[in-house]
Amino acid sequence: MTSPLSAPYDNLSPVVQAAYRARGAAAEIAPLPRSVKDDALLAIADALEVRTREIVEANAEDIAKAREAGTSESIVDRLTLTPERVRAIASDVRDVVALPDPVGEVVRGSTLPNGIDLRQVRVPLGVVGIIYEARPNVTVDAAALCLKSGNAVLLRGSSSAYASNTALVRVLRDAVGGAGLPADAVQLVPGESRDSVQELMRARGLVDVLIPRGGASLIKTVVEQSTVPVIETGTGNCHVYVDADADLDMAVDILINSKAQRPSVCNAAETLLVHQDIAEAFVPRALDALAEAGVTVHADERILSYADGSKATVVPATPEDWETEYLSYDIAAAVVDSLDKAVEHIRLWTSGHTEAIVTTSQQAARRFTQLVDSTTVAVNASTRFTDGGQFGFGAEIGISTQKLHARGPMGLPELTSTKYIVTGDGHTRG
Amino acid sequence: MTSPLSAPYDNLSPVVQAAYRARGAAAEIAPLPRSVKDDALLAIADALEVRTREIVEANAEDIAKAREAGTSESIVDRLTLTPERVRAIASDVRDVVALPDPVGEVVRGSTLPNGIDLRQVRVPLGVVGIIYEARPNVTVDAAALCLKSGNAVLLRGSSSAYASNTALVRVLRDAVGGAGLPADAVQLVPGESRDSVQELMRARGLVDVLIPRGGASLIKTVVEQSTVPVIETGTGNCHVYVDADADLDMAVDILINSKAQRPSVCNAAETLLVHQDIAEAFVPRALDALAEAGVTVHADERILSYADGSKATVVPATPEDWETEYLSYDIAAAVVDSLDKAVEHIRLWTSGHTEAIVTTSQQAARRFTQLVDSTTVAVNASTRFTDGGQFGFGAEIGISTQKLHARGPMGLPELTSTKYIVTGDGHTRG
């Protein structure tokens, strides 16, 4: 691919100019040692606390606009920054400081038969573009993770958070610049219109990766239209399968935790599958527990046959239910003839995020984990554990549901590429 | 993304139906242990030898067509299969048998603070699509590597090799089926027209990755139009930089080996950069050696100033020369003011494949390897070493010049993804 860098700078659009500046900044920060990057992150955390008022005031503009537009209170809540929340964001940045620097790690190394020393080392990706919705804390999280991994970041937040993000990025850039690093390592993509997203998606050669975070339609648009490599994140049509050999108490606990502990997130369960041999014993208990948790059940005929006399709200499932990510107090449910039929159902309908099996059978656990092809397979554990924090990665830039580059929760190493260093002593190829 | 699997099968195009069958085969071979896959590969190697005549006869059709169409003899040579070449291809398959199986490798594992066991294990990608030109040996190489790594493969070769590829794939499928594996794990994409490439590029959800191998325009088309994730391969505008502190004999050897040992390949050098402090001593020697190797030099003004009295063919460089991948006995050449200026030139013009520095200075070597952002940086070694075989990977499916997923020569591990296995004992999230 020809580099867009060879085009005359002044003719470029503001988005491409921003990407151009990001590329320059990326080259500067890529070789920096950890201590320099950590100092900049600490400066960011301090600046967020010192300038909280400025951030909260800008946020108030966004909230006023959202209320005027009749936005739901739950979305307004996600948009809201309070002094406490800003302090929590600053604390998250300090957590990133504590994480090891992935850059420079020797991933693979050997001396080749001809005496050449071969080393594969981690390097930053370069320029990372993040396209995200609503929550302004992502602005700071993403910037901190990208800086720590030696990348420049182009932030394209929701227009509903434009004032908040503008204030946050101003604070971030001042802190980065004050720490002696190029401020252009952190930039808000100019422009509130959708054109700026389009330009970002076409900036191949300038932007190394785009990570869309948000609803299914945003992710679909980016995946389909971007020529910049994309890491698809998030959509989670997660399944809980209760095997013929299952501890019923455990199965109820895992089902309710997976579905109802926080239904609005991508690792919440959306479908329950029950082995036919245990259906009579398990389904009535499951329906009662789901009723108690306030969950509506979208049931196949066999589940429906156990619904009489249950306190649960049970409605007949349509085919659409099998592929729906409700993100609400709803669950699809079906009885399956066997573990293999459960796997077949999952492979057909899943978004490939997380699937759980509850079983006491070692053989069943082994077969399920082998055959299910999703980012995460949980055995006797809730689907809710698929999370960078829970996995001990310290932080998370998103959860990849694709197979290339990274799969599952992505921490700092997933924001790197590698390069090979070949060191010889005048070696030529015969 | 919604699965195209839910569409009625009969309404699908032949290419999508092939992808659908590949998906089914992929699910079957993914959990197979190494011995089963190796047996199938040995059956392939044997079948290629037993059925050589059938393959060579089909190849003769392609050659006749190519000659009729006035194809150059060098391309006809690349297209040609002789009994010896078929034996060599079978031998390559046996080499793949000897390689370790990447599937099942535990990449990362720990027990989390709450007692959950977390394991990240390598799994096949699923369905790999390869779009490639001319050489029919790629058909067998790609199939062998994909099978060994538990993937199904959709092969879309050049229409100029259609008869050869059809015969080869028939032999491969018979051998795979005879070994008890699903023959649909290896398929030639139906249809010789460009529509089949288009359909492959839109088969997101069915095909997990597309790897284009061939000329720059093929790769550009796939990168720009595919919604299936792509691994960009190959284009190599490689540089040799001769530092102020360089052993001149070594510099000449590395330059000539990098440029002229095999100019038609992606890891051959296309540009020479010389530090100004060593130009007077080095450039005349370099021009003589290049002349002897039959290389035309596209020179900047400072290189031109040394050309008087040289035996070399030296022509003035135009800006296009800095970005040209000649793949021929041509090289661009310039004098630079400093190592940093060399890096700047490289970062602006390189395709990001391989860059070499010749230097006796540890400091220069360190700075060059840190600042150059390409798949491979060679210190006192030829650019020609960037190769899966040379790197000891045993085989190569291509050389990635992008940063996501894989970068540089790609062997078997690069044909895998990972999944996380979370094993608890009824763990729920608090």
PDB file of N, CA, C and O in Angstrom, chain B residues 123 210 216 298 305 319:
ATOM      1  N   VAL B 123      -6.263 -22.594  19.430  1.00  0.00           N
ATOM      2  CA  VAL B 123      -7.295 -23.318  18.671  1.00  0.00           C
ATOM      3  C   VAL B 123      -7.144 -22.931  17.201  1.00  0.00           C
ATOM      4  O   VAL B 123      -6.582 -21.883  16.882  1.00  0.00           O
ATOM      5  N   LEU B 210      -8.809 -14.227   5.347  1.00  0.00           N
ATOM      6  CA  LEU B 210      -8.360 -14.320   3.958  1.00  0.00           C
ATOM      7  C   LEU B 210      -6.895 -13.914   3.897  1.00  0.00           C
ATOM      8  O   LEU B 210      -6.511 -12.883   4.452  1.00  0.00           O
ATOM      9  N   ALA B 216       0.974  -6.722  -5.894  1.00  0.00           N
ATOM     10  CA  ALA B 216       0.469  -5.617  -5.087  1.00  0.00           C
ATOM     11  C   ALA B 216      -0.988  -5.303  -5.398  1.00  0.00           C
ATOM     12  O   ALA B 216      -1.753  -4.963  -4.495  1.00  0.00           O
ATOM     13  N   HIS B 298      19.262   3.548  -9.737  1.00  0.00           N
ATOM     14  CA  HIS B 298      18.447   4.768  -9.868  1.00  0.00           C
ATOM     15  C   HIS B 298      18.902   5.699  -8.742  1.00  0.00           C
ATOM     16  O   HIS B 298      18.497   5.535  -7.597  1.00  0.00           O
ATOM     17  N   SER B 305      27.067  11.793  -8.334  1.00  0.00           N
ATOM     18  CA  SER B 305      28.358  12.490  -8.340  1.00  0.00           C
ATOM     19  C   SER B 305      29.538  11.522  -8.251  1.00  0.00           C
ATOM     20  O   SER B 305      30.676  11.893  -8.523  1.00  0.00           O
ATOM     21  N   PRO B 319      11.058  10.644  -7.745  1.00  0.00           N
ATOM     22  CA  PRO B 319      10.443  10.308  -6.445  1.00  0.00           C
ATOM     23  C   PRO B 319       9.788   8.925  -6.451  1.00  0.00           C
ATOM     24  O   PRO B 319       9.780   8.232  -5.436  1.00  0.00           O
TER      25      PRO B 319
END
